[in-house]
Short mmCIF file of C-alpha atoms and ligand atoms in Angstrom, two decimals:
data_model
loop_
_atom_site.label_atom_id
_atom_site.label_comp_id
_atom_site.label_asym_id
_atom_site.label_seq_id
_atom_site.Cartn_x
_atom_site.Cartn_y
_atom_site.Cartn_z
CA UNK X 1 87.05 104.99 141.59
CA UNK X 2 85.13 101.64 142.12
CA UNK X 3 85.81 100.99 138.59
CA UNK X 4 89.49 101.33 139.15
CA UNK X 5 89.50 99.12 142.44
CA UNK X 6 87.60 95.95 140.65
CA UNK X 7 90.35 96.08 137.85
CA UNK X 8 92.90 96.60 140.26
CA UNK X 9 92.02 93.79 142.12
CA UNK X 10 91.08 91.64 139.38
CA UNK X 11 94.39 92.25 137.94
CA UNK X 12 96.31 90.95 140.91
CA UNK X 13 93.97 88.10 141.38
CA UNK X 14 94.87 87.07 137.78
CA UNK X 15 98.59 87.64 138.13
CA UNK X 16 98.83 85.40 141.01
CA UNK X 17 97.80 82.31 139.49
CA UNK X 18 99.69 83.36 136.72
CA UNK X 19 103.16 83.25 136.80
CA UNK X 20 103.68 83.54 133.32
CA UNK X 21 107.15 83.96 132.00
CA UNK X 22 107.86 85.18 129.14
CA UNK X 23 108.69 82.68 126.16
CA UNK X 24 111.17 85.60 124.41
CA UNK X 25 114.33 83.78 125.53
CA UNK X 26 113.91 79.95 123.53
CA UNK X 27 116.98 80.07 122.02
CA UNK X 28 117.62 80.13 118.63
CA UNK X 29 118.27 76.94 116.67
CA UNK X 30 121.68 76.87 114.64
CA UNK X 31 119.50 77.44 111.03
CA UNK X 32 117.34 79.54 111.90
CA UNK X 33 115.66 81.11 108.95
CA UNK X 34 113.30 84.40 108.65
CA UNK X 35 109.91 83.98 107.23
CA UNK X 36 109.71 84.11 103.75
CA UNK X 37 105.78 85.08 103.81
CA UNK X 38 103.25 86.76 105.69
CA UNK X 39 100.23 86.07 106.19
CA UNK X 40 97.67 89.04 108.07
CA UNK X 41 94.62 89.06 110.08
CA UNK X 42 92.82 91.94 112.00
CA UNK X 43 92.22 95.21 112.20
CA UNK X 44 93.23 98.88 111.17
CA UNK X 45 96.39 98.67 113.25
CA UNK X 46 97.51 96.10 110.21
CA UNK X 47 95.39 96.53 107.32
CA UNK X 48 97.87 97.82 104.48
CA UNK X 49 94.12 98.71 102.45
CA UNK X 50 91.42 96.44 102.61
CA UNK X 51 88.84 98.17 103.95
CA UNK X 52 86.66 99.88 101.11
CA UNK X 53 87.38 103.38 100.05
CA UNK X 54 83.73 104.46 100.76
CA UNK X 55 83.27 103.79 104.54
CA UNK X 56 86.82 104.95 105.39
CA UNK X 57 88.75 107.73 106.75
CA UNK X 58 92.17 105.58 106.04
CA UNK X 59 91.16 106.32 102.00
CA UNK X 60 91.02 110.44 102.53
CA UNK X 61 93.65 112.63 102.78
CA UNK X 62 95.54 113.46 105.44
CA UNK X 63 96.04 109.54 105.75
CA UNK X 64 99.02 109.14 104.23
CA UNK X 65 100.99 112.26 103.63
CA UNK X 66 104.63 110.91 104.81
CA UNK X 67 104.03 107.40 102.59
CA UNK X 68 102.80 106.48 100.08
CA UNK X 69 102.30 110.86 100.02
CA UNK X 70 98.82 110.13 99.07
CA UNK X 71 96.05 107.93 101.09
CA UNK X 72 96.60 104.24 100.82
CA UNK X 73 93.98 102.85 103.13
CA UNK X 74 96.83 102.67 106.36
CA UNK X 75 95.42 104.19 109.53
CA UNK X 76 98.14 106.31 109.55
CA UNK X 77 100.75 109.18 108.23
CA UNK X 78 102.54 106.51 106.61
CA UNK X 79 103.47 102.74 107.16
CA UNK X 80 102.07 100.46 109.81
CA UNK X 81 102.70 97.66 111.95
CA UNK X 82 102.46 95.19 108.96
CA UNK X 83 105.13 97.05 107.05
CA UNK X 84 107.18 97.14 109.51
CA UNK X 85 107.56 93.13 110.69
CA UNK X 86 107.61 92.89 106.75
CA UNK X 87 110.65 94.52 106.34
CA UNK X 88 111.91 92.38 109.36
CA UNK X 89 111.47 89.79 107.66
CA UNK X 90 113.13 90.92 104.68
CA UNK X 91 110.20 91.04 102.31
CA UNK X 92 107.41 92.92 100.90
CA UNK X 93 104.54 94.02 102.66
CA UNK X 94 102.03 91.23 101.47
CA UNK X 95 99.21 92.74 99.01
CA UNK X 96 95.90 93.01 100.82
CA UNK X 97 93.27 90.48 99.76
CA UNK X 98 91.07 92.44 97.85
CA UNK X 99 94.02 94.43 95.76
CA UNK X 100 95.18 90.90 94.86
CA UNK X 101 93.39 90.42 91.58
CA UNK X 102 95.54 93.52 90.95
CA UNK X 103 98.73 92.21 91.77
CA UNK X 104 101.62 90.70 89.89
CA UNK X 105 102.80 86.98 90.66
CA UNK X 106 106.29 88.27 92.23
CA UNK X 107 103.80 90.53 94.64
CA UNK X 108 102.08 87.31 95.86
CA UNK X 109 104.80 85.56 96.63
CA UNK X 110 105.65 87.50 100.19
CA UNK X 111 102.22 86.46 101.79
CA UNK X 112 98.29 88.34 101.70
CA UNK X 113 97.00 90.95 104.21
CA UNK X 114 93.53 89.46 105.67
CA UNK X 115 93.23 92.53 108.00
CA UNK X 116 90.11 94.70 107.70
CA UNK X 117 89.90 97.95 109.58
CA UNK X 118 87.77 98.23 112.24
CA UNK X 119 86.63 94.29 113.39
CA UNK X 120 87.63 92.32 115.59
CA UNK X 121 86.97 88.76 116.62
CA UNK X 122 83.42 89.13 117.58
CA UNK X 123 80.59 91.54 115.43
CA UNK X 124 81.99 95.23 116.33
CA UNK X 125 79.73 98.35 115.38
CA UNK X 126 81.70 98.56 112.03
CA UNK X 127 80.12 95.46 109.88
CA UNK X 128 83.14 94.43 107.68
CA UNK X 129 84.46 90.55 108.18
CA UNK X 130 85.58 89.71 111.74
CA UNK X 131 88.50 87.77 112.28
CA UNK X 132 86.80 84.37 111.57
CA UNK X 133 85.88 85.47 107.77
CA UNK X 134 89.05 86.54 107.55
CA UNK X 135 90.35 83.20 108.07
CA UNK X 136 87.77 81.48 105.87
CA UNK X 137 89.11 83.99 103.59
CA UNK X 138 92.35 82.56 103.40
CA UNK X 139 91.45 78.82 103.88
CA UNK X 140 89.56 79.21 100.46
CA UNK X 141 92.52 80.81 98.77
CA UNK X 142 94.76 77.88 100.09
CA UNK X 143 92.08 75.23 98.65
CA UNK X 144 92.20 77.21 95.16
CA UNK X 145 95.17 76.06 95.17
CA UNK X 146 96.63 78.10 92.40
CA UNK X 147 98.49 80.73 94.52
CA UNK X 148 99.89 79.08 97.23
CA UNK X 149 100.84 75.87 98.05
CA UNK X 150 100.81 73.52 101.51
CA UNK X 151 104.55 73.51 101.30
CA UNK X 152 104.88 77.45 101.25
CA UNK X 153 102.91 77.31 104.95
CA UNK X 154 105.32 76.18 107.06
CA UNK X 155 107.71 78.78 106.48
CA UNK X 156 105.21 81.36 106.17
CA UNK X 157 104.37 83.94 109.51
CA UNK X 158 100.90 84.41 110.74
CA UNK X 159 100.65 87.77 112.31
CA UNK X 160 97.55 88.54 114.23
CA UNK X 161 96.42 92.04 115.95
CA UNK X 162 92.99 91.73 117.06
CA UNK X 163 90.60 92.45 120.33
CA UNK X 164 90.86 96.41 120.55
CA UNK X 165 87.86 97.06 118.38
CA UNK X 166 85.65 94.30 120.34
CA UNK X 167 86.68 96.72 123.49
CA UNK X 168 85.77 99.96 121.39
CA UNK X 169 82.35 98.63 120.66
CA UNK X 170 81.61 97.28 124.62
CA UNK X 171 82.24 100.91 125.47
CA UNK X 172 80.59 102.18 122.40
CA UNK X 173 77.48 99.91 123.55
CA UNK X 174 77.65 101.41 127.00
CA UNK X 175 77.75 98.45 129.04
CA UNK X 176 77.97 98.14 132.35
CA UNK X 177 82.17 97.95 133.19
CA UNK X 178 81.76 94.80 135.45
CA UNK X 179 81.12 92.35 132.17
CA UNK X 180 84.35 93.24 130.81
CA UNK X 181 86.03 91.12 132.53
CA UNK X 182 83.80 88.03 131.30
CA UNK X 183 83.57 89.28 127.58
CA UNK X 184 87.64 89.58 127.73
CA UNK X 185 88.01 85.67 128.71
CA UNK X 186 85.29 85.31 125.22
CA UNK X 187 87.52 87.38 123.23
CA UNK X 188 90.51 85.25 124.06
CA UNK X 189 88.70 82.03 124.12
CA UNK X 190 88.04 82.88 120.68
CA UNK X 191 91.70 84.46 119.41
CA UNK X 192 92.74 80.80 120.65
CA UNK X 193 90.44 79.47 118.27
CA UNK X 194 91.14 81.36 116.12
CA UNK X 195 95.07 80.94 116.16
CA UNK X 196 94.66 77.25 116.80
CA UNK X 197 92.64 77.12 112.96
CA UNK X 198 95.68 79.00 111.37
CA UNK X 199 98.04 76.74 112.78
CA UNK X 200 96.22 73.28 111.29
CA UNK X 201 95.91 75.18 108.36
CA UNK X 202 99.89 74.66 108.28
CA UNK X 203 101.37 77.97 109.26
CA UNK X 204 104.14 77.31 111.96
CA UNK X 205 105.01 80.86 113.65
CA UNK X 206 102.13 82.56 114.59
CA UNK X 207 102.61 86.30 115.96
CA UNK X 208 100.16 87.91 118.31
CA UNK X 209 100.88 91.15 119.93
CA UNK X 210 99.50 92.16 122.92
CA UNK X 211 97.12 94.90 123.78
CA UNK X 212 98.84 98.63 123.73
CA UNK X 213 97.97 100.46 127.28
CA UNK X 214 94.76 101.31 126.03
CA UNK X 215 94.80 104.20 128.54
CA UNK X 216 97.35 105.97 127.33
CA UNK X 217 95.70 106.38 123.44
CA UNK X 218 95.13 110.22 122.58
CA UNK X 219 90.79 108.70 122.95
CA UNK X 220 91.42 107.82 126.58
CA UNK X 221 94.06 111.10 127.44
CA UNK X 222 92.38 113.78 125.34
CA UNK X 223 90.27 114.72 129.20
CA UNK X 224 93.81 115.34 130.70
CA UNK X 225 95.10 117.27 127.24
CA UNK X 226 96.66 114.03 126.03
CA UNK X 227 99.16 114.69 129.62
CA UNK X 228 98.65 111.41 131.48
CA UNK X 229 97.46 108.02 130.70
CA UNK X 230 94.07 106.41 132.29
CA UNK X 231 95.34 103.51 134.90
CA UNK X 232 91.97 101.84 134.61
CA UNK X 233 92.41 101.77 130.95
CA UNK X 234 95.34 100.58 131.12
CA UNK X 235 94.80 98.05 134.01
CA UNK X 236 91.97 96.67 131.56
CA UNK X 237 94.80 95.80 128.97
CA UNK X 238 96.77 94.65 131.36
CA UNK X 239 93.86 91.89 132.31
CA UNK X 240 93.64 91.06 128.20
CA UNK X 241 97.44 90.39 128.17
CA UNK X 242 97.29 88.20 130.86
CA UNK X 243 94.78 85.91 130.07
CA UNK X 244 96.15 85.98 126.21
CA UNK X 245 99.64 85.05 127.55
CA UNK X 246 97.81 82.27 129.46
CA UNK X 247 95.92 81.07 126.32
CA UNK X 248 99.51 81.41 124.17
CA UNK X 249 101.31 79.06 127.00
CA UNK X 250 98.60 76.46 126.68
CA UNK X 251 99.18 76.21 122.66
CA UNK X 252 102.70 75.94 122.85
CA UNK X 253 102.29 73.47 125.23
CA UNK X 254 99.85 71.53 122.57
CA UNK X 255 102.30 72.04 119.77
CA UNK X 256 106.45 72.92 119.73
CA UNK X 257 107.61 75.63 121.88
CA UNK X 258 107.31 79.17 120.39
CA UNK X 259 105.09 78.47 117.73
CA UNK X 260 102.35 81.16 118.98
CA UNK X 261 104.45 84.08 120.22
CA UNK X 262 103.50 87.51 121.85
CA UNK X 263 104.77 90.37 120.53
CA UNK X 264 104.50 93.00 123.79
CA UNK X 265 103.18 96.24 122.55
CA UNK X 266 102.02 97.25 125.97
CA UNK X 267 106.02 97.54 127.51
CA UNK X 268 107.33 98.42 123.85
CA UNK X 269 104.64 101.55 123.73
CA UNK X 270 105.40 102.28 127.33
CA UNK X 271 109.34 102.19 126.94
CA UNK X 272 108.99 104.55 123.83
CA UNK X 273 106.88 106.93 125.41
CA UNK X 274 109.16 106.60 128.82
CA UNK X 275 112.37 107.22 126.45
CA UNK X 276 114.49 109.93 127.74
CA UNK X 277 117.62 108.63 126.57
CA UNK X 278 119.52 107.67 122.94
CA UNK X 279 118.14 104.34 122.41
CA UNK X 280 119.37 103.44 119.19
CA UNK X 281 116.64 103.32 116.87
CA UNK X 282 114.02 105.36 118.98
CA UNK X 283 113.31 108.38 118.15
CA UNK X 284 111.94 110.52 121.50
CA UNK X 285 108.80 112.48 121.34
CA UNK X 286 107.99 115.79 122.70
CA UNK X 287 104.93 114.90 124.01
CA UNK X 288 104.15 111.08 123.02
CA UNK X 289 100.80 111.04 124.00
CA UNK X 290 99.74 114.34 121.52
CA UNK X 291 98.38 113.05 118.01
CA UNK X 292 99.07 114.75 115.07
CA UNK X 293 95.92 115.27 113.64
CA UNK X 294 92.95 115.98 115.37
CA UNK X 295 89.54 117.14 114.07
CA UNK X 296 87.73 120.28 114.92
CA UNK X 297 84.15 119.59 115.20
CA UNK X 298 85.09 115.98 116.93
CA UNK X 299 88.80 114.93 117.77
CA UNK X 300 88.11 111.49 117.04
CA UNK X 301 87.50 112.89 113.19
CA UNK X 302 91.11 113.85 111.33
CA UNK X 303 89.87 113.63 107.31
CA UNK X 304 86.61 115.53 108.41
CA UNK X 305 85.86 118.42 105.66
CA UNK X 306 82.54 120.75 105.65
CA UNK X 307 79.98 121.43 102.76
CA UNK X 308 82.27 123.54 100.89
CA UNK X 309 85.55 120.79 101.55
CA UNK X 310 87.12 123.04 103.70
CA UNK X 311 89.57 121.17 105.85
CA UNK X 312 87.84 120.03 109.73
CA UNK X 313 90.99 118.68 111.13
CA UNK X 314 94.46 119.84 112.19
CA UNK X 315 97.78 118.15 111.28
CA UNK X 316 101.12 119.06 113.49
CA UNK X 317 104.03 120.46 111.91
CA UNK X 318 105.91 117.36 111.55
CA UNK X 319 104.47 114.29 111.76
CA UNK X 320 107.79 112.51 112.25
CA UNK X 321 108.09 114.53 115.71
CA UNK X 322 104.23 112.62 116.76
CA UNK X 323 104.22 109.49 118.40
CA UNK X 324 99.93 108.91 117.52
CA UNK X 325 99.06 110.02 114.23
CA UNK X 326 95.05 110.41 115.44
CA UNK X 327 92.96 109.28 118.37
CA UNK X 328 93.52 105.72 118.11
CA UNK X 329 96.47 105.11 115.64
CA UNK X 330 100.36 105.40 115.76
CA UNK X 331 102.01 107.34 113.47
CA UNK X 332 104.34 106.04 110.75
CA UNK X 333 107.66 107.15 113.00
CA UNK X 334 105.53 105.73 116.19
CA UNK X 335 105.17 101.97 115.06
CA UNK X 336 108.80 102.37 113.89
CA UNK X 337 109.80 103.54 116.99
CA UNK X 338 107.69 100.36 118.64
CA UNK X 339 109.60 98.04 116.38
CA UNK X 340 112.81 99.04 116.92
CA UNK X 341 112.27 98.28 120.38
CA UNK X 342 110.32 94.90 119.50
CA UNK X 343 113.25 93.94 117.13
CA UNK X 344 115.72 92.15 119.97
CA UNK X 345 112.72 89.88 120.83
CA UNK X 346 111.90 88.98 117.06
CA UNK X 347 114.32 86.43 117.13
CA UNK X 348 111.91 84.02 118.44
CA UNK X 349 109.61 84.80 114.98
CA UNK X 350 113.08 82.90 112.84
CA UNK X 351 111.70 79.29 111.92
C1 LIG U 401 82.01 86.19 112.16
O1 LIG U 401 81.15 86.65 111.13
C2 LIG U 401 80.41 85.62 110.49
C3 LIG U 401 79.68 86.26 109.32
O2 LIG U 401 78.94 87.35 109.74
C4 LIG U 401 79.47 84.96 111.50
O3 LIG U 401 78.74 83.94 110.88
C5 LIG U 401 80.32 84.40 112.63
O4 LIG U 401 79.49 83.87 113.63
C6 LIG U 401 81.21 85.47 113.23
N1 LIG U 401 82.14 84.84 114.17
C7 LIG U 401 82.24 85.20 115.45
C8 LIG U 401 83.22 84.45 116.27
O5 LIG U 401 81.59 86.10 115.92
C1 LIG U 402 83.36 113.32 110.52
O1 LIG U 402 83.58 113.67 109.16
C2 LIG U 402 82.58 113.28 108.25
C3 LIG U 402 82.98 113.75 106.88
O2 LIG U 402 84.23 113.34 106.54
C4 LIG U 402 81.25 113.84 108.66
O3 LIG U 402 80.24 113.34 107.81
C5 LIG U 402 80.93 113.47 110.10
O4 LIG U 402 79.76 114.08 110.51
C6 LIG U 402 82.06 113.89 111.02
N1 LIG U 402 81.81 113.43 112.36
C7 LIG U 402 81.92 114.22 113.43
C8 LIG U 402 81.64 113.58 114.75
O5 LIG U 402 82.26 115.38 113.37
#
């Protein structure tokens, strides 16, 4: 209860000096032109199959049933968030860095997936390359020169989903609630450095979506039966998005307008899991808040087997009828359902 009055009241204290408005509506120049390339840094919400096929649950079955039908590294049933602003754009889902050895010319053409499972922008408890490698990652690639060149970059989309897994490991570390709000103005302090790098690298657009209500992910609802979101949770988000929307205002303000955009996730998961009616393109869910597949000895584990491989973990009937595919991650039909919702505010991502 105290916990939930300091973020209530922080959270009003920050929206006051805010003001923010929303930078959705600049309006769209006469040639405006989609993205021909994407370029991809965080974590398992976007990583298309970087992380190695050792250490992860995204490279065992059930991950993947619906697409590609057999694991492909996504944290999900199927496609995520990466695959979907691809096809936005009109182009492949851009090869994940370490595949890219693998991959034919015409395949690097649409952009490379940075995005790593797990990290965020700080050290989380999962040690794979935060956000900053990531970068250096692609800053080296640039220099080689012999992929891409300065003049792809400026019609090329940055697309950046980061800061969930530096939250995971605070509460993973157990420490004390009242230095969130002090490790959350770090986190953004760096995603502006961060962002800031990408965009002297040359990239123009630069996408960064805000937090998802934390509090209503099947980890924070599985206490009520996965029946009602956590308001502290989600008043924690809440504080993230604000500051980030105040970090975001100050770049544009260094560059042109609308070259760092937000992408809200928090109002597009809340208006698909509020969705009673036929909204074109979103698909309601029986209950949105139930994952798919849960484990049995822990919920957080869907891939879990025992000594003799027999399955640990329960999958729903139909996986297109689940909004969360496990405790943390969308299903394939929940991030399209997210992006159809996102897609009349993509505008602002043409160049
Ligand atoms: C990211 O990781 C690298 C390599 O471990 C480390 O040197 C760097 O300090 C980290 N960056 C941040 C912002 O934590
Ligand atoms: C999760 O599954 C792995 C095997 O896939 C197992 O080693 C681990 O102990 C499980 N964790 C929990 C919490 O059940």
């Amino acid at each position: 209860m105290e916990f939930l009055k300091l973020f209530i009241s922080i959270f009003s204290f920050s929206s006051f000096f805010l003001g923010a408005k929303s930078d959705h509506l600049q309006h769209i120049k006469t040639k405006s032109l989609r993205p021909n390339r994407l370029f991809v840094f965080g974590d398992s919400y976007v990583d298309t199959g970087n992380i190695r096929k050792s250490i992860s649950d995204s490279w065992k079955l059930p991950y993947g049933l619906t697409f590609p039908e057999k694991p492909s590294g996504r944290f999900s049933d199927g496609r995520v968030a990466t695959d979907f602003l691809a096809r936005y754009l009109g182009i492949k889902s851009p090869i994940p860095y370490t595949w890219r050895e693998y991959a034919g010319k015409e395949r690097l053409l649409y952009g490379m997936n940075y995005a790593y499972g797990g990290t965020g922008v700080f050290k989380t408890i999962i040690p794979l390359p935060n956000m900053t490698s990531q970068i250096d990652y692609f800053q080296r690639i640039l220099a080689a020169g012999n992929i891409y060149s300065p003049f792809d970059l400026p019609s090329s989309l940055a697309f950046v989903s980061v800061a969930g897994n530096d939250y995971a490991t605070f509460v993973a570390m157990k420490r004390p609630l009242a230095e969130l709000p002090a490790l959350m103005k770090l986190v953004v302090d760096q995603i502006e450095v961060n962002v800031r790098r990408i965009h002297k690298l040359g990239v123009k657009k630069i996408a960064i979506p805000s937090l998802q209500p934390l509090g209503c992910l099947p980890g924070s609802t599985a206490f009520t039966s996965f029946q009602r979101c956590n308001e502290l949770d989600n008043a924690a988000a809440k504080f993230h998005n604000n500051l980030l929307r105040q970090a975001v205002a100050k770049l544009n303000k260094e560059t042109k307008p609308s070259t760092f955009v937000i992408l809200d996730y928090y109002n597009a998961f809340l208006t698909v899991f509020k969705n009673k009616g036929p909204e074109p393109g979103v698909k309601r869910f029986e209950n949105p808040l139930k994952p798919c597949c849960v484990g049995v000895r822990s919920n957080y584990n869907c891939s879990d087997v025992d000594e003799k491989g027999e399955k640990m973990y329960t999958i729903c009937k139909d996986p297109k009828a689940a909004f969360f595919w496990d405790v943390f991650h969308p299903s394939e039909e929940g991030w399209r359902s997210v992006y159809s919702v996102l897609r009349k505010h993509l505008q602002v991502l043409l160049i």
